[in-house]
Coordinates of C-alpha atoms in Angstrom, one line a residue:
Chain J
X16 CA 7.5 -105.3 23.6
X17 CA 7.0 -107.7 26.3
X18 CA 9.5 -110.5 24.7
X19 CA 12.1 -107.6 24.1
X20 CA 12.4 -106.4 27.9
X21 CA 12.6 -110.6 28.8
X22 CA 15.1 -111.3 26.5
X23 CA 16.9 -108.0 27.4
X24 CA 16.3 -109.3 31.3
X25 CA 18.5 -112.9 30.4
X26 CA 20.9 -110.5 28.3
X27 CA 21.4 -108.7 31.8
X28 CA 21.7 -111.7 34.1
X29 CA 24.1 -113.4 31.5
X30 CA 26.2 -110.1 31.4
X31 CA 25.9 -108.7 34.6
X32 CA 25.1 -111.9 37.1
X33 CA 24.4 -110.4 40.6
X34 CA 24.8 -107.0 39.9
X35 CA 21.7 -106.7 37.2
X36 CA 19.7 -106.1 39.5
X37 CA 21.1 -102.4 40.8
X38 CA 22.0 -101.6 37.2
X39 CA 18.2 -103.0 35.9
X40 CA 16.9 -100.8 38.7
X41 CA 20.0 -97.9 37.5
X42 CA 18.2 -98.2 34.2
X43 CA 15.1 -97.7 34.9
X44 CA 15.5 -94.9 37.4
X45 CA 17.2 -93.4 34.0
X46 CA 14.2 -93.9 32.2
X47 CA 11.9 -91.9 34.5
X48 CA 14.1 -89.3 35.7
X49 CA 15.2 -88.0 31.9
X50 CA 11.9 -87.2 30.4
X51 CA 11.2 -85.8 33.7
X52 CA 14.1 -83.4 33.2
X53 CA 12.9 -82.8 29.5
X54 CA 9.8 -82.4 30.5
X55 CA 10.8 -79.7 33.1
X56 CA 12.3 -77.6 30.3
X57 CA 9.9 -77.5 27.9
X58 CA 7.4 -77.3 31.1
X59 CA 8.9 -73.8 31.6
X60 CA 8.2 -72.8 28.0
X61 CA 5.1 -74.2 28.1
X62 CA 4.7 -71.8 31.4
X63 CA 5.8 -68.6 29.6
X64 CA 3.6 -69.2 26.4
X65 CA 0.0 -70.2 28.1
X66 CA 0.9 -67.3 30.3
X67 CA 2.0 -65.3 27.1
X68 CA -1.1 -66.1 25.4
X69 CA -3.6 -65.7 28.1
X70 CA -1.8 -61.7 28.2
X71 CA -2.9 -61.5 24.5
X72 CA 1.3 -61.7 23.2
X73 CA 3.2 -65.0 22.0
X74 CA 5.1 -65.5 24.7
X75 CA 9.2 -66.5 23.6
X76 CA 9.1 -67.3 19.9
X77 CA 12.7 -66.1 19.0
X78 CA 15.2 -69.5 19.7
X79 CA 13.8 -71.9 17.6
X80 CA 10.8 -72.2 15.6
X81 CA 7.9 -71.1 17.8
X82 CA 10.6 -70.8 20.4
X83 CA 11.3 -74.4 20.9
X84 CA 14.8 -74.4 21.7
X85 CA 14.5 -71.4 24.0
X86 CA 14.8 -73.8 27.1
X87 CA 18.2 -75.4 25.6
X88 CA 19.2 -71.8 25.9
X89 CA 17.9 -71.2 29.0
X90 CA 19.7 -74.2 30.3
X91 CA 23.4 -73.3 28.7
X92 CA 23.1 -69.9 29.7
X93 CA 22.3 -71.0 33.6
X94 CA 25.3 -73.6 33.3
X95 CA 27.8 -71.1 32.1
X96 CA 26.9 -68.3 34.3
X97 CA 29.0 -68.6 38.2
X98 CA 28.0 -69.9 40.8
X99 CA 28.3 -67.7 43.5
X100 CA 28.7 -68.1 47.0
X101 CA 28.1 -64.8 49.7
X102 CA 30.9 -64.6 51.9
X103 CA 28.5 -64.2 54.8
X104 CA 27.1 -67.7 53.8
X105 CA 27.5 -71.2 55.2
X106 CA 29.4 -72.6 52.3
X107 CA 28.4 -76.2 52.5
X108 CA 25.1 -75.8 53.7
X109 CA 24.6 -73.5 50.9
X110 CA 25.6 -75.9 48.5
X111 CA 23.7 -78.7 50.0
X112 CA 20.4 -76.8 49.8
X113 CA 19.5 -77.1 46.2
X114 CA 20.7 -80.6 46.3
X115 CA 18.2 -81.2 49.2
X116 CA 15.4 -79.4 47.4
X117 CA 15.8 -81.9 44.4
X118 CA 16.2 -85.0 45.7
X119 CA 12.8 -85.5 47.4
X120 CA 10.9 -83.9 44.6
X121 CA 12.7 -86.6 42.2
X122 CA 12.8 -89.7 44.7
X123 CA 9.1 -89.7 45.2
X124 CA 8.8 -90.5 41.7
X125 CA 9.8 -94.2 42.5
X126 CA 6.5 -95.1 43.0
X127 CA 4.3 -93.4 40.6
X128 CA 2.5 -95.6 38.1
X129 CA 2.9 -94.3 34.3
X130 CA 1.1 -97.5 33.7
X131 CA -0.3 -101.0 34.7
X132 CA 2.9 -101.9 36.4
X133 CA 4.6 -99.4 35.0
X134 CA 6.4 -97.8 38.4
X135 CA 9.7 -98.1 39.7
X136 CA 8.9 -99.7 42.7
X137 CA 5.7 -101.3 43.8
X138 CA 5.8 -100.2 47.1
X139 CA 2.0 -101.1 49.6
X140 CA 2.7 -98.2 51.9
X141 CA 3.1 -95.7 48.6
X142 CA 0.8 -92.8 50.1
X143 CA 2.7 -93.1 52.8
X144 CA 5.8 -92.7 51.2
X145 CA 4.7 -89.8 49.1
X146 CA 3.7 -88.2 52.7
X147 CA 7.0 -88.8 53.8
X148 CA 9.1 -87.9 50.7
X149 CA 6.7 -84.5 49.3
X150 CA 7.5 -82.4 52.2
X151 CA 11.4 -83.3 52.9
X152 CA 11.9 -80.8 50.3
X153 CA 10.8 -77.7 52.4
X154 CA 14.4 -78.6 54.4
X155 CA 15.9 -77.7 51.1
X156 CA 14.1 -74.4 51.6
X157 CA 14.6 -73.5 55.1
X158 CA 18.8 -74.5 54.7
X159 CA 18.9 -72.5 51.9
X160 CA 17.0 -69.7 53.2
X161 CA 19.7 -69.9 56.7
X162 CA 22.3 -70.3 54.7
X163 CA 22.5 -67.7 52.6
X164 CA 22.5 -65.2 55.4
X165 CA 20.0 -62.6 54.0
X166 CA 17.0 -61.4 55.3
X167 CA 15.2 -61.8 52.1
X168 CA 16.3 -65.2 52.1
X169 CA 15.4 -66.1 55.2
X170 CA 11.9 -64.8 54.9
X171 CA 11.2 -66.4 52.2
X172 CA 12.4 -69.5 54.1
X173 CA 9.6 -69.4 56.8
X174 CA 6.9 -68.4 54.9
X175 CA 7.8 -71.1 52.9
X176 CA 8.0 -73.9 56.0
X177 CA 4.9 -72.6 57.6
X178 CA 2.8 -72.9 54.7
X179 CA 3.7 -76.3 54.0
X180 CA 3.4 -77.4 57.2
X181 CA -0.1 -76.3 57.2
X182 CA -1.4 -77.1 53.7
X183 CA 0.6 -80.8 54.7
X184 CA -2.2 -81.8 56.9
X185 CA -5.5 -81.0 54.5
X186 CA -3.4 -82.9 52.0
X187 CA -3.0 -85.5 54.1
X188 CA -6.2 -85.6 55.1
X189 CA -7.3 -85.7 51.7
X190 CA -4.9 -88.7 50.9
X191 CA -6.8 -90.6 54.1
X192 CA -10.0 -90.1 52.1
X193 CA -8.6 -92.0 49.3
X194 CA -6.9 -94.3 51.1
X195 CA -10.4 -95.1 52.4
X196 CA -12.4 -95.4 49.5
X197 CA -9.8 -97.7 47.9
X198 CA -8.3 -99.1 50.7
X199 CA -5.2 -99.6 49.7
X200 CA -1.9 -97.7 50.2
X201 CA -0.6 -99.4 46.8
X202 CA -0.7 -97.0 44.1
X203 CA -1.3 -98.8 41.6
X204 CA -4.3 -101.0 43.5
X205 CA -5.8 -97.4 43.9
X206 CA -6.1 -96.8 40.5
X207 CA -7.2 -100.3 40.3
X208 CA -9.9 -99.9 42.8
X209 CA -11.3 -96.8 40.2
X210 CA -10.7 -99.4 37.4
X211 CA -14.7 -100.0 36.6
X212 CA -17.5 -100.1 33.6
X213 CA -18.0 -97.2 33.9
X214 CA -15.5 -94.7 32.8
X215 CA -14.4 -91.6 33.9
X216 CA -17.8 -91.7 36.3
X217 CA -16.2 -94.3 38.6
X218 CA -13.5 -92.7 39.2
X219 CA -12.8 -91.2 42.4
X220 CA -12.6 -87.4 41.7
X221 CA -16.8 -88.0 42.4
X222 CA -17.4 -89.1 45.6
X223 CA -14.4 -87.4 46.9
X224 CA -14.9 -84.1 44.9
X225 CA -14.1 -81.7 47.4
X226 CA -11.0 -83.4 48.4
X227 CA -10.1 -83.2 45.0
X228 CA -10.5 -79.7 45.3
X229 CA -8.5 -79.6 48.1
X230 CA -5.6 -81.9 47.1
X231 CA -5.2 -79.9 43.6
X232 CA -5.6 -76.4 45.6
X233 CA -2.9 -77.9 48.8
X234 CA -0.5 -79.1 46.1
X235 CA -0.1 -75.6 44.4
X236 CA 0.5 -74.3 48.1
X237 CA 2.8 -77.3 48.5
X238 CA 4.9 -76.3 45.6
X239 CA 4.9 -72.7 46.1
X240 CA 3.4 -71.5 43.1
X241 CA 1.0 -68.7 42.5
X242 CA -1.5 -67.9 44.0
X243 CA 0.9 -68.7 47.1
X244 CA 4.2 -68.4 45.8
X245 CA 4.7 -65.9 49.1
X246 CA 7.8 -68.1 49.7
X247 CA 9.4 -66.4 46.9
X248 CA 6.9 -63.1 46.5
X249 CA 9.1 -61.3 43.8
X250 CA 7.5 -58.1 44.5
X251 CA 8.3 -57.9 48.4
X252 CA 11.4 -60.2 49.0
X253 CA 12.9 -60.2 46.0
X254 CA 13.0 -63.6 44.7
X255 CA 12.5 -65.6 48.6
X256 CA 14.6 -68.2 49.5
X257 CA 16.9 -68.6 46.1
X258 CA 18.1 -65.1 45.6
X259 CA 21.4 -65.4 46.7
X260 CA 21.5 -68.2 44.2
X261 CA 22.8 -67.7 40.6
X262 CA 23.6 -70.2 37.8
X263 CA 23.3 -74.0 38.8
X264 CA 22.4 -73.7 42.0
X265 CA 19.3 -71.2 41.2
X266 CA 18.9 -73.8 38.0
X267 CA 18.5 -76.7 40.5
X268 CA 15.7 -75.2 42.8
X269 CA 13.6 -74.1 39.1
X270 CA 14.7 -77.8 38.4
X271 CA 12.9 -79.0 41.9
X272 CA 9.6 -76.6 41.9
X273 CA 8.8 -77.6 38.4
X274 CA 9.4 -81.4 38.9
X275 CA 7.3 -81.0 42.5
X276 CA 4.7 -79.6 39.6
X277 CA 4.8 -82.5 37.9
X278 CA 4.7 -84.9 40.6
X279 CA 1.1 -83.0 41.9
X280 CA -0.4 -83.4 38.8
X281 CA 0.8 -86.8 38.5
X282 CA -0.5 -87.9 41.6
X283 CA -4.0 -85.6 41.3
X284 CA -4.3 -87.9 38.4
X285 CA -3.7 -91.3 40.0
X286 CA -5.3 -90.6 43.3
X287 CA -8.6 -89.0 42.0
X288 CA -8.3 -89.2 38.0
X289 CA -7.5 -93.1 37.7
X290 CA -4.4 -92.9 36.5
X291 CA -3.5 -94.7 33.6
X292 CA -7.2 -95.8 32.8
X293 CA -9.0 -94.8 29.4
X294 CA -12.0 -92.4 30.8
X295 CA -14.3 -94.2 28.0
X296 CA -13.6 -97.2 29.1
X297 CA -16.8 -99.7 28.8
X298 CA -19.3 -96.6 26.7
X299 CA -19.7 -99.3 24.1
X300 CA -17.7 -98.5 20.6
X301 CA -16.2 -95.4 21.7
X302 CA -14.9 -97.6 24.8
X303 CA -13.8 -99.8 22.7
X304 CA -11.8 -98.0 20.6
X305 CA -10.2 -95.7 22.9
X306 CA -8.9 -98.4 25.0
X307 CA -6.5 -99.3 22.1
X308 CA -4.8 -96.2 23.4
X309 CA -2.0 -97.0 25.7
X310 CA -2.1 -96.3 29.2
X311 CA 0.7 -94.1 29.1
X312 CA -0.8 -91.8 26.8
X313 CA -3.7 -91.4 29.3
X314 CA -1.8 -91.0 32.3
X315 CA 0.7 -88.2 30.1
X316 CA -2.6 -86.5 28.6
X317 CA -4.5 -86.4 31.8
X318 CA -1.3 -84.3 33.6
X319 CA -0.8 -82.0 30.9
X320 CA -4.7 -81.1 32.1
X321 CA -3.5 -80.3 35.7
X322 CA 0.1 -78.8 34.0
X323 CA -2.5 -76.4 32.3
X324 CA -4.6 -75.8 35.1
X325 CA -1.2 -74.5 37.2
X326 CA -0.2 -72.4 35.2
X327 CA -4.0 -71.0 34.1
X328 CA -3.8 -70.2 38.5
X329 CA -1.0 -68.4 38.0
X330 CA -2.3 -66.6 34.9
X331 CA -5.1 -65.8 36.8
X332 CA -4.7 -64.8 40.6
X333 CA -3.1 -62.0 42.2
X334 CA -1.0 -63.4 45.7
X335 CA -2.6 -64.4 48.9
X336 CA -1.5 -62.1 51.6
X337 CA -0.4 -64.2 54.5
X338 CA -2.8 -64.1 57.0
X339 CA -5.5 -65.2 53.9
X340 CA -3.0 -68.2 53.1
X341 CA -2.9 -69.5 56.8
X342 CA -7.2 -68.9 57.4
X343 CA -7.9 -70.5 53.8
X344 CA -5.9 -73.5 55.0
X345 CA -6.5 -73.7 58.6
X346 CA -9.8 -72.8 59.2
X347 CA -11.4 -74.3 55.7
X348 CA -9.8 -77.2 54.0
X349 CA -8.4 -78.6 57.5
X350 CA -12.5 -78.2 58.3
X351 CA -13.6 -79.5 55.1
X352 CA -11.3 -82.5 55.0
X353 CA -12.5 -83.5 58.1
X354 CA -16.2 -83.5 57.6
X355 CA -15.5 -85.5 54.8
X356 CA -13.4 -87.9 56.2
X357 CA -16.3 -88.9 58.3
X358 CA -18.9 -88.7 55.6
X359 CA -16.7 -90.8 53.1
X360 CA -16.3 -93.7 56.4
X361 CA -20.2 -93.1 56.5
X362 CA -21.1 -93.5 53.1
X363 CA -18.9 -95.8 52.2
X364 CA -20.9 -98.7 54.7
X365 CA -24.6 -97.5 53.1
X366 CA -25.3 -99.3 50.2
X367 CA -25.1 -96.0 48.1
X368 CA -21.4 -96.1 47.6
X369 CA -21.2 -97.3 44.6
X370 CA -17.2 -97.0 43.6
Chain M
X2 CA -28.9 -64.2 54.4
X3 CA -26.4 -61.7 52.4
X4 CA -24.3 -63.2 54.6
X5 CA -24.8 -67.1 53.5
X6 CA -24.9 -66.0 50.3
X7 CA -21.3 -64.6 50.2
X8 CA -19.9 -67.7 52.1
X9 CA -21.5 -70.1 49.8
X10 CA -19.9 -67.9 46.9
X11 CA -16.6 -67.8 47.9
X12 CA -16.5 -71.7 49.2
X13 CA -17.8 -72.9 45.8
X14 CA -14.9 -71.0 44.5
X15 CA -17.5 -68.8 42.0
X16 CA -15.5 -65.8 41.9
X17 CA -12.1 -67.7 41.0
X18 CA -13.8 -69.9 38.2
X19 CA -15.2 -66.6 36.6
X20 CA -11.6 -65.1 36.9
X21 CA -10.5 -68.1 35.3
X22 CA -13.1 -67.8 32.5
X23 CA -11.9 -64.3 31.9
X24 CA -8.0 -65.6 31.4
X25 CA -9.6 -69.0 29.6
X26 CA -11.2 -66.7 27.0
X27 CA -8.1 -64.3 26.8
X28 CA -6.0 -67.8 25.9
X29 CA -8.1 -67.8 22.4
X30 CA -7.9 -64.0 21.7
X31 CA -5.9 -62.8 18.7
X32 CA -2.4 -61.2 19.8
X33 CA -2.2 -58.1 19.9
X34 CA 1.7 -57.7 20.0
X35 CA 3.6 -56.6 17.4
X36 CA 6.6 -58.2 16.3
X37 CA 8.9 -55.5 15.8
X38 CA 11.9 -56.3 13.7
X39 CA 9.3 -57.7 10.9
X40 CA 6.2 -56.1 11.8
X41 CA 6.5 -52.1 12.5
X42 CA 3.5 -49.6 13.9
X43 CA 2.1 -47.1 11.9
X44 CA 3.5 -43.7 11.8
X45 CA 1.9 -40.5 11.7
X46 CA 3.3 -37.5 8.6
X47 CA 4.2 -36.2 12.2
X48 CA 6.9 -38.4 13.6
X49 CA 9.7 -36.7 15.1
X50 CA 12.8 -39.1 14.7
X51 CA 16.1 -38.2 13.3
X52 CA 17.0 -34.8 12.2
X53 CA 18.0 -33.8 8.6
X54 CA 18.9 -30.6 6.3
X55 CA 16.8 -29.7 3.3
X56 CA 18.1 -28.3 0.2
X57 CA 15.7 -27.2 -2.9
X58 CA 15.1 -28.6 -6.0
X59 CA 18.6 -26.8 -7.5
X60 CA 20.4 -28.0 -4.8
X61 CA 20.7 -25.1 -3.0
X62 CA 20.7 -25.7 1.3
X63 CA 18.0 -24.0 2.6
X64 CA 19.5 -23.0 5.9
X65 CA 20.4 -19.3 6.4
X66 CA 21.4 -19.1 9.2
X67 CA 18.9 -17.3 11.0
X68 CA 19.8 -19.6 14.7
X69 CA 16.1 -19.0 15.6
X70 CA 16.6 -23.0 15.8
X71 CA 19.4 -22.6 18.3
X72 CA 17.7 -20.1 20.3
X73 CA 14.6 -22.1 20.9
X74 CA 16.1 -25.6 21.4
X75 CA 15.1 -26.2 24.8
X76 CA 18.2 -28.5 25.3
X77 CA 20.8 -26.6 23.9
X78 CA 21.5 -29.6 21.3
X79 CA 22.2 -27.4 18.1
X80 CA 25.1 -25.0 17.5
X81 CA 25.6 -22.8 14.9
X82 CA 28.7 -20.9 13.3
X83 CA 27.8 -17.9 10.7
X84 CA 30.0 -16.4 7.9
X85 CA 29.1 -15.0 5.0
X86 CA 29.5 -16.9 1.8
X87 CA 31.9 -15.9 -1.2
X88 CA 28.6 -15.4 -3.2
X89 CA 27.6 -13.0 -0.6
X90 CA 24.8 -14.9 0.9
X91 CA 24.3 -15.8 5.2
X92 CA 25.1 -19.2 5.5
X93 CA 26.4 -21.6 8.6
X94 CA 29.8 -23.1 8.2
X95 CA 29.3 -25.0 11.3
X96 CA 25.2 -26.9 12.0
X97 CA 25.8 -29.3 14.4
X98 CA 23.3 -31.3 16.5
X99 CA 24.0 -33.1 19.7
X100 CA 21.6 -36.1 19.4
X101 CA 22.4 -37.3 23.0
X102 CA 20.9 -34.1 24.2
X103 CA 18.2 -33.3 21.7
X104 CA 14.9 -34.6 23.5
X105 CA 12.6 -34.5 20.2
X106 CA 10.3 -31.7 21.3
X107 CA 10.3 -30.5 17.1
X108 CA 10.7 -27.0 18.2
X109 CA 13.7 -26.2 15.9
X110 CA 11.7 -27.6 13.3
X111 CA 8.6 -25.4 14.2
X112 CA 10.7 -22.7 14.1
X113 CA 12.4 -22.6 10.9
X114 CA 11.0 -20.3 8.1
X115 CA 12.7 -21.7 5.5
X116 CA 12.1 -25.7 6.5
X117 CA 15.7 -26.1 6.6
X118 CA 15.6 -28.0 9.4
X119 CA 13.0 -31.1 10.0
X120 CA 12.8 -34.4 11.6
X121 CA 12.2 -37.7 9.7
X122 CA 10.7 -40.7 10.4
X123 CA 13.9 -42.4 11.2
X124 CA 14.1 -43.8 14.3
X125 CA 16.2 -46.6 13.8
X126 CA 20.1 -45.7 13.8
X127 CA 22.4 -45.9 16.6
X128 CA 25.8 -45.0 17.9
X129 CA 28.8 -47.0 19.2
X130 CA 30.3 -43.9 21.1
X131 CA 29.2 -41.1 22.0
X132 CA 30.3 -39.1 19.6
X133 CA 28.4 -40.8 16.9
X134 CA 25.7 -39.3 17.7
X135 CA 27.4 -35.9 17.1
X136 CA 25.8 -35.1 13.6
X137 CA 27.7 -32.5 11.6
X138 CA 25.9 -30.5 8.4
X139 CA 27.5 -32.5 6.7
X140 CA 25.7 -35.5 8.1
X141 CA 22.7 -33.7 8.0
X142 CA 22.3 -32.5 4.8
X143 CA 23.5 -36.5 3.9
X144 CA 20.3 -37.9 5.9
X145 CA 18.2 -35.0 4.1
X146 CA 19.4 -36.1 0.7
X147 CA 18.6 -39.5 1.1
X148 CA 15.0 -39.2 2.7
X149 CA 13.9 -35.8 0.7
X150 CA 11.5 -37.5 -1.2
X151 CA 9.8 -38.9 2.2
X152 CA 10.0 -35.3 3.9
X153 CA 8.6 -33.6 1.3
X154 CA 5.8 -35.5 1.0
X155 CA 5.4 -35.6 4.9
X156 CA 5.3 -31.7 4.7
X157 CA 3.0 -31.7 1.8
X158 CA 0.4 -33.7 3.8
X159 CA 0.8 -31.4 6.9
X160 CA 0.9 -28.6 5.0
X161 CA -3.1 -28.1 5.4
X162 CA -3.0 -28.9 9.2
X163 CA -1.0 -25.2 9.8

């Protein structure tokens, strides 16, 4: 594998001289963003059967065997249908929107690790990054919401902005306790830093259990999905911020929740779940064994867990009412993530900090 | 205490994981829906579905014209012509039932001494204008030809019920 991506790296210099390097890097950003795309199509099936099947019924099971190909109709009936613009609206802003929603939700992939190594770009101030990329996408929200000149739209809009604003900081304060307890901003060295003998127990969802309560919890908020999907609350503003959008345009903002989705269970995984690493790593023969398993696999099998546990919330929970969303964010994780801040600095200099 | 008690409960999440135990099991359960095209629910000898004309054994209608149907339908669906026949007997020379109106209450059926008129258990049929669903005696005493064998022994097995 190794010999075939070298050789394929001369083929590229030879070919390509100077410019291999934006089309390696064109490549690779390729190679991420497609099965993200795929797996944001069969993610919505995979939404509509769990939540099928925890209603007792089989969920879509017409297109396709077992309903497989019912996203590839989905997708050619939301390309062929028209894209309409209100006449009320701002046109280019309203256009823009969806566009805005999308491209934070896909850039912060760039520095995910699907593997040892395996990211687009090894950036040391990742968290950071992901901080600064995660929330750019509520502009996509509030533009939209403006520009399509409807109440409902609008509403939808602010809800939407004030609750991320709010669950931002206990996410962000959850990210400080893990940039603390593996000091580094380097995604990959945090996953690194959980890297030891003793499997899935030295991994950091254990000393920093709450905040991995809180992270998971903050990212469904983040994303607007139930239990706090009041930015879009079906049964009081219709459909929120997109419901002045039809065909693409809707397509692109389902495109850009579901890929946000991803990119919190993706990150749950790596921040608190060790990314890539085998959770039996160093129990003797099992350990053994299971680390023939490639990291990839790992990394894919631990975010289908947290894929599953998004849509089991929304399976589950009826819809906070507002004034539950902000106290539960204000006045207990941004609480909680603070105590623990200081207890994770505190335990961290005893000698009983043992990851 | 109570107090305490509650805070702890609802901070350690308690209630949400055992509403999440309650959809958890529910993911495992047997399905319940059925798939209609392939699978069909049971019907009862009662069923009231699409309307049809009876004849006896000899072929004979049984219909004579009596309208007690017409008089009772609450929607005004059926209406009748009578003329006497050259054999001297009361028959209709026009039956007709507006299937768009009809609402299925089985009163014309109910009220029929002769069981001329019944419903079947055919609920599947459709129109592509309105008028289709305009059945004629003609189109009537067709649908009671084909599914006699079914009324009959729908009747038979409600016969002790009356």
């Amino acid at each position: 594998m190794m010999e075939l991506l070298q050789t394929l790296q001369l083929l590229g210099q030879d070919v390509f001289g100077a410019a291999w390097l934006p089309v390696w890097t064109a490549i690779k950003i390729m190679v991420i963003i497609l099965p993200i795309m795929g797996g944001v199509a069969y993610y919505t099936l995979a939404e509509r059967k769990v939540l099928g099947f925890m209603q007792i019924r089989p969920g879509p099971n017409r297109v396709g065997y077992w309903g497989l190909l019912q996203p590839v109709a989905d997708g050619i009936k939301l390309l062929t249908k028209e894209f309409i613009i209100p006449t009320g609206s701002n046109k280019f802003l309203f256009v823009a929107a969806p566009i805005l929603a999308l491209a934070p939700a896909l850039a912060a992939w760039a520095v995910v690790p699907f593997f040892d190594g395996g990211e687009l770009a090894n950036v040391n101030a990742g968290l950071l990054y992901l901080l600064a990329m995660t929330p750019l996408g509520v502009y996509g929200i509030i533009i939209s919401g403006w520009a399509s000149n409807s109440k409902y739209a609008f509403l939808g809009a602010l809800r939407s902005a004030a609750q991320i604003v709010s669950y931002e900081l206990a996410m962000g304060f959850a990210l400080v306790c893990v940039l603390l307890a593996a000091q580094s901003m380097n995604l990959g060295d945090i996953v690194r830093a959980q890297n030891q003998h003793a499997g899935l127990l030295g991994w950091f969802w254990i000393p920093l259990f709450p905040m991995f309560v809180v992270y998971f919890i903050s990212g469904v908020a983040e994303t607007n999905r139930a239990p706090f999907d009041l930015a879009e609350g079906e049964s009081e503003i219709v459909a929120g911020f997109h419901v002045e959008y039809s065909g693409m345009g809707f397509a692109i903002f389902f495109l850009a929740e579901y890929a946000n989705m991803i990119l919190i269970a993706a990150l749950s995984v790596v921040l608190f779940l060790g990314g890539w690493l085998n959770p039996f790593h160093g129990w003797g023969a099992l350990g053994e064994l299971t680390d023939q398993i490639p990291g990839l696999i790992w990394m894919l099998g631990k975010m289908s867990l947290f894929l599953f546990i998004f849509l089991w919330f929304r399976a589950t929970f009826p819809r906070y009412r507002y004034d539950q969303l902000m106290r539960l964010g204000w006045k207990v994780f941004i609480p909680l993530t603070l105590i623990w801040v200081v207890v994770v600095a505190a335990w961290m200099q005893t000698s009983y900090w043992l990851w | 205490m109570n107090k305490l008690i509650k805070f702890f409960k609802s901070f350690l999440l308690l209630e949400l994981l055992k509403g999440m135990s309650v959809t958890g099991r529910y993911f495992f359960a047997r399905h319940i829906t059925v798939e209609y095209p392939e699978e069909k629910t049971p019907q009862s000898f009662r069923f009231r579905g699409l309307h049809a004309q009876r004849r006896y054994a000899n072929g004979e209608e049984r219909c004579i014209a009596c309208k007690l149907c017409e008089a009772v339908c609450p929607a005004m669906a059926i209406k009748i012509e009578v003329a006497e026949r050259a054999d001297g007997s009361r028959r209709t020379t026009q039956y007709d039932i507006d299937l768009t109106k009809c609402i299925f209450c089985g009163f014309c059926e109910e009220s029929c001494p002769v069981d001329a008129i019944v419903e079947t258990r055919v609920y599947e049929y459709h129109g592509e204008k309105r008028g289709d669903l305009y059945y004629t005696k003609e189109m009537l005493l067709a649908v009671g030809d084909k599914y006699e064998e079914q009324i009959a022994k729908d009747r038979a097995a409600d016969a002790k019920y009356r």
